[in-house]
XYZ file of C-alpha atoms in Angstrom:
198
model
C -18.788 -1.405 5.072
C -15.293 -1.813 3.430
C -13.185 -5.129 2.794
C -11.064 -7.324 0.792
C -12.138 -11.243 0.503
C -9.754 -13.541 -0.834
C -11.054 -17.482 -1.777
C -8.874 -20.531 -2.421
C -6.490 -18.274 -3.287
C -3.219 -19.735 -4.778
C 0.133 -18.479 -6.393
C 3.294 -20.830 -7.446
C 6.483 -20.137 -9.155
C 9.158 -23.202 -9.847
C 7.625 -23.961 -6.257
C 4.350 -23.849 -4.548
C 4.173 -20.324 -2.989
C 0.738 -20.706 -1.120
C -2.498 -22.659 -1.587
C -5.893 -22.561 -0.719
C -5.460 -18.889 1.277
C -8.944 -17.690 2.625
C -9.125 -14.353 4.865
C -11.541 -11.365 4.880
C -9.343 -7.705 5.921
C -11.703 -5.891 7.308
C -12.309 -2.342 7.851
C -10.746 -0.695 11.154
C -9.504 -4.540 11.808
C -5.603 -4.132 10.048
C -4.090 -7.063 9.378
C -0.593 -8.374 9.462
C 0.834 -10.647 6.995
C 3.709 -12.262 8.463
C 5.454 -15.580 7.808
C 9.232 -16.615 7.176
C 11.134 -15.528 4.142
C 9.739 -17.004 0.795
C 6.615 -17.708 2.030
C 4.987 -14.978 -0.319
C 4.196 -12.264 1.556
C 4.894 -9.508 -0.605
C 3.677 -12.148 -3.611
C 0.060 -11.575 -1.321
C 0.753 -7.785 -1.705
C 1.363 -7.642 -5.181
C -2.270 -9.952 -5.871
C -4.046 -8.026 -3.471
C -3.363 -4.898 -5.737
C -4.438 -6.397 -8.802
C -0.706 -6.150 -9.969
C 0.224 -10.116 -10.006
C -2.877 -12.908 -11.051
C -3.572 -15.766 -8.610
C -2.909 -19.159 -10.375
C -6.705 -19.567 -8.807
C -8.768 -18.008 -6.428
C -11.255 -15.600 -6.291
C -10.346 -11.820 -4.780
C -13.073 -9.226 -4.053
C -13.528 -5.804 -2.991
C -16.562 -4.484 -1.644
C -16.549 -0.438 -0.705
C -19.341 1.144 0.948
C -21.106 -2.521 0.821
C -21.202 -2.762 -2.821
C -18.715 -5.275 -5.043
C -16.087 -3.028 -7.692
C -14.494 -3.473 -10.143
C -10.462 -3.571 -10.974
C -11.328 -0.001 -12.321
C -13.056 1.449 -9.322
C -10.506 -0.832 -6.801
C -7.401 0.711 -8.322
C -8.854 4.167 -7.631
C -9.913 3.652 -4.037
C -6.223 2.124 -3.380
C -2.732 3.279 -1.779
C 0.179 0.785 -2.311
C 3.601 0.884 -0.282
C 5.749 -1.139 -1.915
C 9.592 -2.194 -2.868
C 8.030 -3.207 -6.603
C 5.627 -0.023 -7.368
C 7.898 2.990 -7.964
C 7.384 6.096 -10.009
C 8.778 7.456 -13.214
C 12.856 7.872 -12.359
C 12.515 11.012 -14.855
C 9.494 12.402 -13.240
C 9.543 15.269 -10.758
C 7.313 14.875 -7.792
C 4.869 17.156 -9.267
C 4.606 15.452 -12.359
C 4.299 12.429 -10.732
C 1.424 14.076 -8.277
C 0.063 14.783 -11.463
C 0.423 11.413 -13.165
C -1.384 9.996 -10.303
C -4.028 11.918 -9.269
C -5.501 11.311 -13.094
C -7.044 14.574 -12.978
C -8.428 14.758 -9.756
C -7.834 17.877 -8.278
C -8.590 16.953 -4.516
C -6.502 14.417 -4.806
C -3.322 16.374 -6.194
C -3.604 18.949 -3.445
C -3.305 15.523 -1.312
C -0.457 13.947 -2.470
C 1.268 17.815 -2.446
C -0.130 18.652 1.721
C 2.229 14.714 2.215
C 5.091 16.280 0.491
C 5.100 19.106 2.714
C 4.629 16.841 6.334
C 7.561 14.765 4.511
C 9.904 17.281 3.278
C 9.661 16.752 -0.743
C 11.022 19.037 -2.695
C 8.124 18.956 -6.129
C 10.546 19.651 -8.763
C 13.532 16.953 -7.539
C 13.235 13.845 -9.800
C 12.694 10.449 -8.333
C 15.729 9.116 -9.294
C 17.189 11.598 -7.898
C 16.144 11.195 -4.247
C 17.931 8.775 -1.765
C 16.449 5.226 -0.983
C 14.706 7.180 2.560
C 13.302 9.974 0.481
C 11.860 7.704 -2.289
C 9.997 5.664 0.347
C 8.824 9.089 1.733
C 7.380 9.812 -1.719
C 6.053 6.550 -2.385
C 4.158 7.158 0.603
C 2.762 10.573 0.565
C 1.129 9.003 -3.317
C -0.207 6.294 -1.103
C -1.578 8.037 1.705
C -4.765 10.195 0.097
C -7.858 11.536 1.417
C -9.952 9.517 -1.213
C -8.344 6.317 -0.636
C -10.246 3.225 1.332
C -7.953 0.373 0.929
C -3.953 0.250 2.073
C -1.742 -2.433 1.130
C 1.538 -1.832 2.433
C 4.881 -4.216 1.968
C 7.352 -2.990 4.780
C 6.492 0.599 4.747
C 8.670 1.236 7.298
C 11.463 -0.054 5.400
C 14.855 2.735 4.414
C 13.098 5.840 6.897
C 14.508 7.519 9.405
C 13.243 7.857 13.003
C 11.629 11.400 11.873
C 10.071 9.104 8.979
C 8.579 6.296 11.042
C 7.557 8.620 13.124
C 6.044 10.642 10.348
C 4.089 7.506 8.730
C 2.901 5.984 12.059
C 0.844 9.548 12.323
C -0.288 8.883 8.810
C -1.996 5.041 9.486
C -3.491 6.320 12.587
C -5.626 8.999 10.334
C -6.224 6.012 8.267
C -7.506 3.707 11.459
C -10.821 3.894 9.439
C -9.454 1.809 6.322
C -8.346 -1.287 5.513
C -5.229 -2.150 6.045
C -2.768 -4.817 4.907
C 0.898 -4.762 5.870
C 3.319 -7.440 5.277
C 6.407 -7.375 7.940
C 7.408 -10.079 10.524
C 9.029 -6.497 12.741
C 6.312 -6.440 15.865
C 7.737 -2.921 16.040
C 6.566 -2.070 12.723
C 2.455 -3.963 12.641
C 1.446 -2.821 16.730
C -0.934 -1.223 15.341
C -2.715 -4.304 13.738
C -5.639 -6.405 15.840
C -5.115 -9.255 12.961
C -2.670 -11.466 11.685
C -2.516 -13.454 8.713
C 0.177 -15.843 8.744
C 2.114 -17.302 5.970
C 4.084 -19.499 7.361
């Protein structure tokens, strides 16, 4: 059983964003994080990804019934977020090699995704259009080894073809822990759970 559990999570900047959040994001129960602008949807995704630290509270990643540490959780977590961008000057092949950390299976999975999304491996990330940058992020996140997916408005900038491919990717990962931040019900229709931050 895989899940992410948050207990008493709080975060403030100049004002309080949220406080005392409790929730368990479970395998095979994709969850939509919803709420008005400024309610902390993206902040929560960043906290779950361990990019941001909460002011208080505990985050627990459990994989195959065993709690795992930050390094291990990072290796099995895919992230699609406006705040995660590959190096602009790397081409997509170099980017795939960089994020694979020598894992040949992960590298192959990314390159297979590139082909599905029609991404040129020799193109620099910085030269891609916004739509293709989003496609590239999805390719890097949806690898065969990933067990946790954190998605912050993942359909942004995608054309109809890109949206359909992403929907197919999500369907194939239905046995994962999936957390997606969006208020668009057309983008969260696959979710069976909801955490409303409003």
